[in-house]
Tab-separated table of C-alpha atoms in Angstrom:
chain	number	residue	atom	x	y	z
A	1	MET	CA	13.522	53.673	-15.841
A	2	SER	CA	16.445	51.287	-16.269
A	3	PHE	CA	18.930	51.339	-19.122
A	4	GLU	CA	17.823	47.810	-20.095
A	5	LEU	CA	14.199	48.880	-20.380
A	6	LEU	CA	15.085	51.976	-22.391
A	7	THR	CA	17.188	49.835	-24.728
A	8	ALA	CA	14.331	47.367	-25.246
A	9	ILE	CA	11.830	50.182	-25.889
A	10	PHE	CA	14.240	51.823	-28.339
A	11	LEU	CA	14.762	48.554	-30.258
A	12	ILE	CA	11.050	47.741	-30.432
A	13	THR	CA	10.326	51.311	-31.585
A	14	LEU	CA	12.946	50.968	-34.342
A	15	ALA	CA	11.199	47.733	-35.350
A	16	LEU	CA	7.919	49.645	-35.620
A	17	ILE	CA	9.536	52.416	-37.686
A	18	PHE	CA	11.353	50.183	-40.173
A	19	TYR	CA	8.606	47.586	-40.546
A	20	SER	CA	5.922	50.267	-40.947
A	21	LEU	CA	8.070	52.147	-43.458
A	22	GLY	CA	8.489	49.015	-45.586
A	23	VAL	CA	4.849	47.950	-45.364
A	24	TRP	CA	3.322	51.364	-46.057
A	25	ALA	CA	5.782	52.320	-48.791
A	26	GLU	CA	5.010	49.019	-50.511
A	27	HIS	CA	1.284	49.537	-50.010
A	28	VAL	CA	1.398	53.029	-51.541
A	29	ALA	CA	3.586	51.859	-54.458
A	30	ARG	CA	1.463	48.718	-54.968
A	31	PHE	CA	4.678	47.006	-56.042
A	32	LEU	CA	7.223	45.116	-53.923
A	33	LYS	CA	10.703	46.634	-54.302
A	34	SER	CA	14.050	45.450	-52.990
A	35	TRP	CA	14.317	48.262	-50.464
A	36	HIS	CA	10.940	47.282	-48.996
A	37	VAL	CA	12.374	43.832	-48.299
A	38	THR	CA	15.404	45.441	-46.655
A	39	ALA	CA	13.052	47.450	-44.420
A	40	PHE	CA	11.120	44.249	-43.521
A	41	TRP	CA	14.334	42.444	-42.526
A	42	THR	CA	15.616	45.461	-40.601
A	43	GLY	CA	12.337	45.733	-38.687
A	44	PHE	CA	12.412	42.010	-37.963
A	45	ILE	CA	16.001	42.162	-36.635
A	46	PHE	CA	15.144	45.105	-34.361
A	47	ASP	CA	12.025	43.272	-33.164
A	48	VAL	CA	13.972	40.117	-32.305
A	49	SER	CA	16.612	42.227	-30.536
A	50	GLY	CA	14.004	44.138	-28.550
A	51	THR	CA	12.147	40.944	-27.692
A	52	LEU	CA	15.362	39.342	-26.412
A	53	ALA	CA	16.110	42.456	-24.354
A	54	MET	CA	12.600	42.312	-22.837
A	55	HIS	CA	12.960	38.583	-22.174
A	56	ARG	CA	16.186	39.192	-20.207
A	57	MET	CA	14.278	41.566	-17.934
A	58	ALA	CA	11.263	39.263	-17.465
A	59	GLN	CA	10.721	37.858	-14.004
A	60	GLY	CA	9.284	34.488	-14.980
A	61	PRO	CA	10.111	31.812	-17.545
A	62	PHE	CA	9.128	31.916	-21.204
A	63	ASP	CA	5.433	31.032	-21.102
A	64	LEU	CA	3.307	30.713	-24.257
A	65	SER	CA	0.152	30.531	-22.140
A	66	GLN	CA	0.570	34.279	-21.495
A	67	PRO	CA	-1.397	36.188	-24.164
A	68	HIS	CA	1.348	38.773	-24.761
A	69	THR	CA	4.000	36.073	-25.188
A	70	LEU	CA	1.777	34.069	-27.542
A	71	THR	CA	0.773	37.011	-29.724
A	72	GLY	CA	4.381	38.224	-29.761
A	73	GLN	CA	5.633	34.847	-30.954
A	74	ILE	CA	2.932	34.616	-33.617
A	75	ALA	CA	3.852	38.105	-34.824
A	76	LEU	CA	7.593	37.344	-34.897
A	77	TRP	CA	7.109	34.134	-36.880
A	78	LEU	CA	4.729	35.888	-39.283
A	79	MET	CA	7.276	38.693	-39.761
A	80	PHE	CA	9.962	36.110	-40.464
A	81	ALA	CA	7.780	34.236	-42.983
A	82	HIS	CA	6.795	37.561	-44.542
A	83	ALA	CA	10.416	38.687	-44.975
A	84	VAL	CA	11.475	35.295	-46.412
A	85	TRP	CA	8.544	35.230	-48.825
A	86	ALA	CA	9.123	38.861	-49.855
A	87	SER	CA	12.784	38.034	-50.537
A	88	GLN	CA	11.730	35.163	-52.778
A	89	VAL	CA	9.134	37.243	-54.612
A	90	VAL	CA	11.668	40.005	-55.340
A	91	ARG	CA	14.261	37.459	-56.518
A	92	LYS	CA	12.097	35.136	-58.570
A	93	GLY	CA	8.506	36.378	-58.480
A	94	SER	CA	6.367	37.478	-61.354
A	95	GLU	CA	5.282	41.037	-61.939
A	96	GLN	CA	1.813	40.036	-60.726
A	97	ALA	CA	3.207	38.572	-57.488
A	98	ARG	CA	5.141	41.778	-56.802
A	99	ARG	CA	2.012	43.848	-57.401
A	100	GLY	CA	-0.242	41.801	-55.100
A	101	PHE	CA	2.153	41.238	-52.208
A	102	HIS	CA	1.107	44.419	-50.354
A	103	ARG	CA	-2.136	42.813	-49.158
A	104	TYR	CA	-0.214	40.144	-47.229
A	105	SER	CA	2.209	42.767	-45.893
A	106	LEU	CA	-0.591	44.868	-44.474
A	107	LEU	CA	-2.195	41.850	-42.781
A	108	VAL	CA	1.090	40.826	-41.111
A	109	TRP	CA	1.691	44.429	-39.999
A	110	LEU	CA	-1.785	44.653	-38.437
A	111	ILE	CA	-1.230	41.383	-36.558
A	112	TRP	CA	2.191	42.652	-35.414
A	113	LEU	CA	0.534	45.717	-33.861
A	114	ILE	CA	-1.391	43.524	-31.377
A	115	PRO	CA	1.653	42.592	-29.262
A	116	TYR	CA	3.234	46.002	-29.875
A	117	PHE	CA	0.307	47.870	-28.319
A	118	GLY	CA	-0.281	45.051	-25.825
A	119	GLY	CA	3.266	45.479	-24.553
A	120	MET	CA	2.757	49.224	-24.360
A	121	TYR	CA	-0.408	48.693	-22.310
A	122	ILE	CA	1.321	46.218	-19.977
A	123	GLY	CA	4.212	48.661	-19.506
A	124	MET	CA	1.916	51.567	-18.675
A	125	LYS	CA	-0.260	49.452	-16.385
A	126	GLY	CA	2.801	48.518	-14.375
């Protein structure tokens, strides 16, 4: 296994850890806290970094017609929108908005798992 591949796997795994930590801690608390937002942004940054590392190793061009590429892009943009919205809710949101945000977080996390496990499957399949 190459150093580049190990680096990409490590970064994507850190994305899973930080994003999951933020989402599940928020879900258990049922209240969006500042540190949850920090975990969302940290997970997003690791995901972008891991995605870029994987892209550098890819044989072909960037192709949205590939299911893994498409689901990965959807997940990244949803994570970005989620982190931006969470930042706004923590800064200016009502108590009610902070209490209900966890439902959206869980949905984005579940969608994010599709390309995560899809990439794992592709990697194992060879």
